[in-house]
Amino acid sequence: MAEYLPPSLLEACVVVGASSDKLQEAHQVFAFNNNGSQEHLLLEPEILHVFVPPFVSKSQPEGESLRSRGRRRRSFMRKKRQQPPSAAPIQGTTEGAGGSEDVSVPKDIDLTALPQLCFPGGLQVTNERKDEQFHFLVFTDVFGNKTYGVVMQRYCPLLDWTSFYKNGAGSSPCVKLFSACGFCVISKYPYFTALKDCLSCLLMQLKVCRLSDMEERVREFAAKLALVPVPPPGQLHLMFTLPPLSITLPCSEDKNHPTLDLDLHLPFICFRPQQLLQVLSCLLQEQRVVLFSADWSRLTLVAESLLAFLQPLSWQQPYVPVLARGMLDFLMAPTAFLMGCHVNHFADVAAETDDLILISIDNGSVSCSSSDNINLPDIPQAAADCFTQRCQSLQIHFDLNQCHKASCTDINEQRAQRRAWQQNLNYDIQTITLELIVNIFRDVGSHLNYEHRVFHSEEFLKTRDPSEQLFYKKVLDTHIFHSFLRDRLNKKMDSFARMELSTRSEIMKALVHVARRPTMQEIQARRKSSLTEDRLGKRRSLPNIGDEQSMSFQRSSLPSRYFLSDSAPKLHPKPVEVFKLPDFPTYLSFHSVQAYYSDLIQQLGKSIFSAQNESSALLARFYYMRGLINTLCSRRLDALSDFQNLNKTDTAIFPTNLVTWLVESLQQEERNLAQKRPELKRLIFRVNNEKPPVEPDNSVKKFKLPLKHLYQDEFVRCIQECGIVKNVETIHRLFDALTDGKQVKPELFKDFYSFWKEMEAESHDADLPSEVVEHLDNSECVYKLSSCVKTSHGVGKIAMTQKRLFLLTEGRPDFLEITKFRDIQIASAPFLLVRIPSLRIQTSSRSETFEANLKAETELWNIMVKEMWAGRRLADQHKDPQYLTQALTNVLLMDAVMGCLPAPRPITAASKLVHFDKLIHEVPMMVPEATSETLKHKINPSQDLPKPQTVHVLLYTPGSGSAASQCGMDMNPKLWVALSGGKVVVFDAASWSMLQDRIQVGESQVNCMMGLVQDHVWIGSQDSVIYIIDTHSMSCNKQLTEHRHEVTGLSVDARDPQNSQQAYSCSSDGTVLQWDSSSLKVKRQYSVSCDRLSSIQIHSGTLWCCKCTLPPVGSREERGQVWTGCSDSPELCLWWTNNSKQPFRRISLPSSAGVTCMIRVKDQIWVGCRGWSCVGGQCDGQQRSQVVVLDPESHSVDKELQAHSDCIQTLCSAEDRYVLSGSASRDGKIAIWKVE
């Protein structure tokens, strides 16, 4: 069982000192040299005692306390006395005398080097008593797993030791000598402060006890610590009492963060910000770093703090923060490392080893062993300046914070004040250092190909300033960065991802899916060498969508790499609760330990009861703790019941391995009882039928050019890997353009790739005059610039942005707008009388025709301008900016194809990439007037995916007011979109930018979604689970597993002012559950007899259960109408709730083959219909769809709206101002309609 249970606070307690023989010899040496010339003598430390749990067992006879079981624990002292020196065991071994008293030391604890580490400077015998000293250890195994130790050195009179061994017989007692004994507490968790407090309490006991009782006192001390559980990640600290102190075990923030129990401000006391940045730069570049101090304890505390500053980057190299004097050879290792040793060795280490980074903690200096200066690149200047500025605001002196407060008269009260101050300071420091890491690596995500797990390192380096490139070159080749890349490619939502997302500018969200070119604001900022950001104001309501806003890139803020503002990002710490453990039993026997656990279970039960209406995350921690203690008491069913409750409170801490072991270890009688308890029956069924977890793909690839001929599928993969295009249809057209239809040569692919990157590089080097930049929108980018040509408006270069064409005049640079793409009427390339081709553009904004003699470039510019005009026109007609984005991509591909193919083939090949111009001329796409007037905007939820996916469900949740804003929460309205395979993406409904590109809720299709107040979204899935998403953290940590079949419907009583107390769900087998949404408990259960229950809705206080394919819709209550429809019928049925005898009425829908979805908005009924498109009176086999708007009073059709090329799957309303419709995968887009 031990391998499944999380370890307790104590892993082992080890006593280290000198053997009796060595102490006797030392006494004789000092007695012989009684003139006092020798002040101390160094002895070889050895392990004297090892105490490991369990300390009590069920087989222990009643009344036999821990004290009487002392002989069962192995004593290295006794073994030394029983064996001659020649028979002594190898140091650090754990074999018992005669094999009968063997101690089971945990397999991952190596005791061989422990004596040296407990006395890194050597074990001294001195003629003066020294104060007790503490230091800290970190042990790392070959797999990178860490174990932590806290060591207390205590000096005792040597006479006491010798008398203990020799019963008073020994050398002359007139020599007063003292020898140290080390007490090391080993734990799996880095509770440095807590374990130091524990050893301090032990010290008080040792000072008043006889030496002969020391072993027993240490054993009792270790046994008590073995009873202390470790809190799970989250919001619960544990407190226990070891007289005279109350000791707190802080929890980690989440499972991705290590436990933090040290003072993070120590490095800020030892180093100035500039030196601290140097140290962090060395660690990021994985140098050979050595810390020095005269105080052993500072080495580990500072080293741990430095590694915490790098989070979420994790140090991957050898890490030994304390090197004993016999371990200095470790510094000769050729690999990178982080180690620490005493300052006395500074000169020797600096002289004997080259290329070491030497960091003196005591004087705050950073140097190199081979030179006076560190020849390493610094952290990028803007990020460093931001960090330095933030450091000035830190209040790192506790006494200054206490000046105005009364003096504490209680030590535990004073410690609590100090602990609260330290926790707040630690959080501020973590925020500042996290911001530093985000500023350094913010742009990494823009150069990742998630589908193929490729990082474009060369392209990333090209986007760095020249002064920063050497730093990034070194960092990109490190193991620490490789591990960071793995997490980014796995889309790990850690602290880095959350801060990067929250500080990302709106324009970066808009342009992240377009081929990147420097915007006008970037050019201005680069010219001014200023990195400032004017963030958009936060809107708390759905905006009015104007035509210009929906058809163009938003005019927004600078996509700066760094988030610089007057204050650090506001990340408020989560409130925590402190739970006090019961007092330890006086005598530790099996029954007293069981009684202790019973008291603990009882206290946890009271806390669970009182926390029912509070935070569910806190409630989950109490359930977890009680489940763990029930497991220790062999109450397996009770433990499973507690862990089952984690599904409803926080699945993030669900102990899957432990629960699986508990289920497998159930006795037959327990299994029979479990079958009578529905919640346990469901849990056991789930465990027995759970699929083995899929191992994540942790590979990270760098893009490499192909070395062999590429067929179409391989060509698609290579183009997607290199990040040029994602859309498969576009890549197929590119394949046809580059080849004869069979394969692409590797040389041609290389030429195409090189030309594409050259175009990107040229655009980044563009330096437009300020007079020109002022005429362009902030978000505009120059994507194409012609050579200097003669035009009807003078000589200059023609420039193309995503919005317009303009002329950059020669000589005195000036801006002359040629046309916006939407204003173009005619674009052609006629031949003049002298046979010189030219580009002619006629616009609606001016009467004269613009003409340019582009010579060989004319034909290319002609098809590019036509494609952009067609994309602009389609974007305007369909209110879909994706048309313009795709047209821009086609144009850039044309340019690259022209550059890499030999004449005369290029223009023919480039013409194969023309798509929208052909589409407009071959298949006229006229948008009906009603559709054009009602349709406001379109968004693409599959923009990160190579192919569009079906939009199964849509849900709009309103934003919150100023209260949430004051709490630091961005609560704009949100649009939740359920795609295939359990993927949910989230849009900010104030700007229609994507907030979250994937929240995974199982692997099955989502059937329904429901919002409760502003805190949670319920999602019903085909896997029979209701997933609950926290709208603040965007995480799915709760599940309702009461249904046994797929969940098909969710509903809440809209008349409930809280909109949250009464919720209903249904599953396909006819089960309907009524929930108390606050406690997540089932209040009532109903059963509907039917083949398949597809949906439920509440109208006028009545729950309607529908066996058709979509839920019923009610009109205004005074009308008493309920509308229903089916997917295989082109009719709606109208029912009257206030007169059940009145027959229903059928209403036919024009051009419809069936109804797929339906909602009521204001006093209108919006219906999503499916049908088949026809050409020339013949059905072409393609599905089409339309939205029909009906008047419930006249029962007639008001509007027929067409915007999707595939079946409409879902409809939802946004504040009764807009209706959103989502379609199947052939279209895969969301249309936003204005409600009249």
PDB file of C-alpha atoms in Angstrom, residues 38-113:
ATOM      1  CA  GLN A  38      44.812  21.776  20.104  1.00  0.00           C
ATOM      2  CA  GLU A  39      41.425  23.473  19.843  1.00  0.00           C
ATOM      3  CA  HIS A  40      39.531  20.854  17.815  1.00  0.00           C
ATOM      4  CA  LEU A  41      39.832  17.444  16.231  1.00  0.00           C
ATOM      5  CA  LEU A  42      37.990  16.194  13.115  1.00  0.00           C
ATOM      6  CA  LEU A  43      36.342  12.772  13.247  1.00  0.00           C
ATOM      7  CA  GLU A  44      34.647  10.692  10.599  1.00  0.00           C
ATOM      8  CA  PRO A  45      30.857  10.842  11.137  1.00  0.00           C
ATOM      9  CA  GLU A  46      28.795   7.666  11.041  1.00  0.00           C
ATOM     10  CA  ILE A  47      25.118   6.772  11.183  1.00  0.00           C
ATOM     11  CA  LEU A  48      24.063   5.975  14.732  1.00  0.00           C
ATOM     12  CA  HIS A  49      20.293   5.476  14.402  1.00  0.00           C
ATOM     13  CA  VAL A  50      17.756   5.244  11.584  1.00  0.00           C
ATOM     14  CA  PHE A  51      14.056   5.666  12.367  1.00  0.00           C
ATOM     15  CA  VAL A  52      11.556   4.949   9.615  1.00  0.00           C
ATOM     16  CA  PRO A  53       7.781   4.365   9.707  1.00  0.00           C
ATOM     17  CA  PRO A  54       5.714   2.450  10.532  1.00  0.00           C
ATOM     18  CA  PHE A  55       6.453   2.789  14.224  1.00  0.00           C
ATOM     19  CA  VAL A  56       3.439   0.807  15.436  1.00  0.00           C
ATOM     20  CA  SER A  57       1.639  -2.211  14.016  1.00  0.00           C
ATOM     21  CA  LYS A  58      -1.608  -4.046  14.625  1.00  0.00           C
ATOM     22  CA  SER A  59       0.272  -7.091  15.897  1.00  0.00           C
ATOM     23  CA  GLN A  60       1.712  -5.056  18.744  1.00  0.00           C
ATOM     24  CA  PRO A  61       0.377  -6.449  22.067  1.00  0.00           C
ATOM     25  CA  GLU A  62      -2.119  -4.321  23.946  1.00  0.00           C
ATOM     26  CA  GLY A  63      -0.408  -1.937  26.361  1.00  0.00           C
ATOM     27  CA  GLU A  64       2.995  -2.205  24.710  1.00  0.00           C
ATOM     28  CA  SER A  65       3.993   1.345  23.956  1.00  0.00           C
ATOM     29  CA  LEU A  66       6.536   2.637  21.510  1.00  0.00           C
ATOM     30  CA  ARG A  67       9.121   2.739  24.272  1.00  0.00           C
ATOM     31  CA  SER A  68       8.932  -1.009  24.877  1.00  0.00           C
ATOM     32  CA  ARG A  69       9.446  -1.640  21.169  1.00  0.00           C
ATOM     33  CA  GLY A  70      12.808   0.107  21.202  1.00  0.00           C
ATOM     34  CA  ARG A  71      14.784  -3.101  20.861  1.00  0.00           C
ATOM     35  CA  ARG A  72      13.096  -3.837  17.569  1.00  0.00           C
ATOM     36  CA  ARG A  73      14.678  -0.800  16.003  1.00  0.00           C
ATOM     37  CA  ARG A  74      18.204  -1.148  14.890  1.00  0.00           C
ATOM     38  CA  SER A  75      20.828   0.914  16.677  1.00  0.00           C
ATOM     39  CA  PHE A  76      24.139   1.595  14.984  1.00  0.00           C
ATOM     40  CA  MET A  77      25.511   2.395  18.452  1.00  0.00           C
ATOM     41  CA  ARG A  78      24.702  -1.043  19.743  1.00  0.00           C
ATOM     42  CA  LYS A  79      26.135  -2.698  16.670  1.00  0.00           C
ATOM     43  CA  LYS A  80      29.385  -0.801  17.120  1.00  0.00           C
ATOM     44  CA  ARG A  81      29.614  -1.996  20.678  1.00  0.00           C
ATOM     45  CA  GLN A  82      28.847  -5.602  19.769  1.00  0.00           C
ATOM     46  CA  GLN A  83      31.310  -5.918  16.901  1.00  0.00           C
ATOM     47  CA  PRO A  84      35.063  -5.436  16.777  1.00  0.00           C
ATOM     48  CA  PRO A  85      36.301  -2.677  14.484  1.00  0.00           C
ATOM     49  CA  SER A  86      37.328  -5.177  11.837  1.00  0.00           C
ATOM     50  CA  ALA A  87      33.778  -6.470  11.571  1.00  0.00           C
ATOM     51  CA  ALA A  88      32.121  -3.075  11.357  1.00  0.00           C
ATOM     52  CA  PRO A  89      29.780  -2.666   8.370  1.00  0.00           C
ATOM     53  CA  ILE A  90      30.360  -0.343   5.457  1.00  0.00           C
ATOM     54  CA  GLN A  91      29.328   3.194   6.337  1.00  0.00           C
ATOM     55  CA  GLY A  92      25.724   3.986   5.447  1.00  0.00           C
ATOM     56  CA  THR A  93      24.468   0.408   5.184  1.00  0.00           C
ATOM     57  CA  THR A  94      21.307  -0.600   6.993  1.00  0.00           C
ATOM     58  CA  GLU A  95      21.780  -4.252   7.757  1.00  0.00           C
ATOM     59  CA  GLY A  96      20.728  -5.237  11.234  1.00  0.00           C
ATOM     60  CA  ALA A  97      22.796  -7.202  13.669  1.00  0.00           C
ATOM     61  CA  GLY A  98      22.421 -10.855  12.936  1.00  0.00           C
ATOM     62  CA  GLY A  99      19.779 -10.062  10.345  1.00  0.00           C
ATOM     63  CA  SER A 100      17.061 -10.036  12.971  1.00  0.00           C
ATOM     64  CA  GLU A 101      16.852  -6.276  13.489  1.00  0.00           C
ATOM     65  CA  ASP A 102      16.904  -5.050   9.913  1.00  0.00           C
ATOM     66  CA  VAL A 103      15.326  -1.661   9.294  1.00  0.00           C
ATOM     67  CA  SER A 104      13.400  -1.135   6.047  1.00  0.00           C
ATOM     68  CA  VAL A 105      14.909   2.117   4.793  1.00  0.00           C
ATOM     69  CA  PRO A 106      12.963   3.603   1.845  1.00  0.00           C
ATOM     70  CA  LYS A 107      14.570   2.458  -1.374  1.00  0.00           C
ATOM     71  CA  ASP A 108      15.035   5.994  -2.717  1.00  0.00           C
ATOM     72  CA  ILE A 109      17.059   7.163   0.304  1.00  0.00           C
ATOM     73  CA  ASP A 110      20.801   6.568  -0.012  1.00  0.00           C
ATOM     74  CA  LEU A 111      22.487   6.721   3.372  1.00  0.00           C
ATOM     75  CA  THR A 112      26.009   6.340   2.015  1.00  0.00           C
ATOM     76  CA  ALA A 113      26.796  10.053   1.670  1.00  0.00           C
TER      77      ALA A 113
END
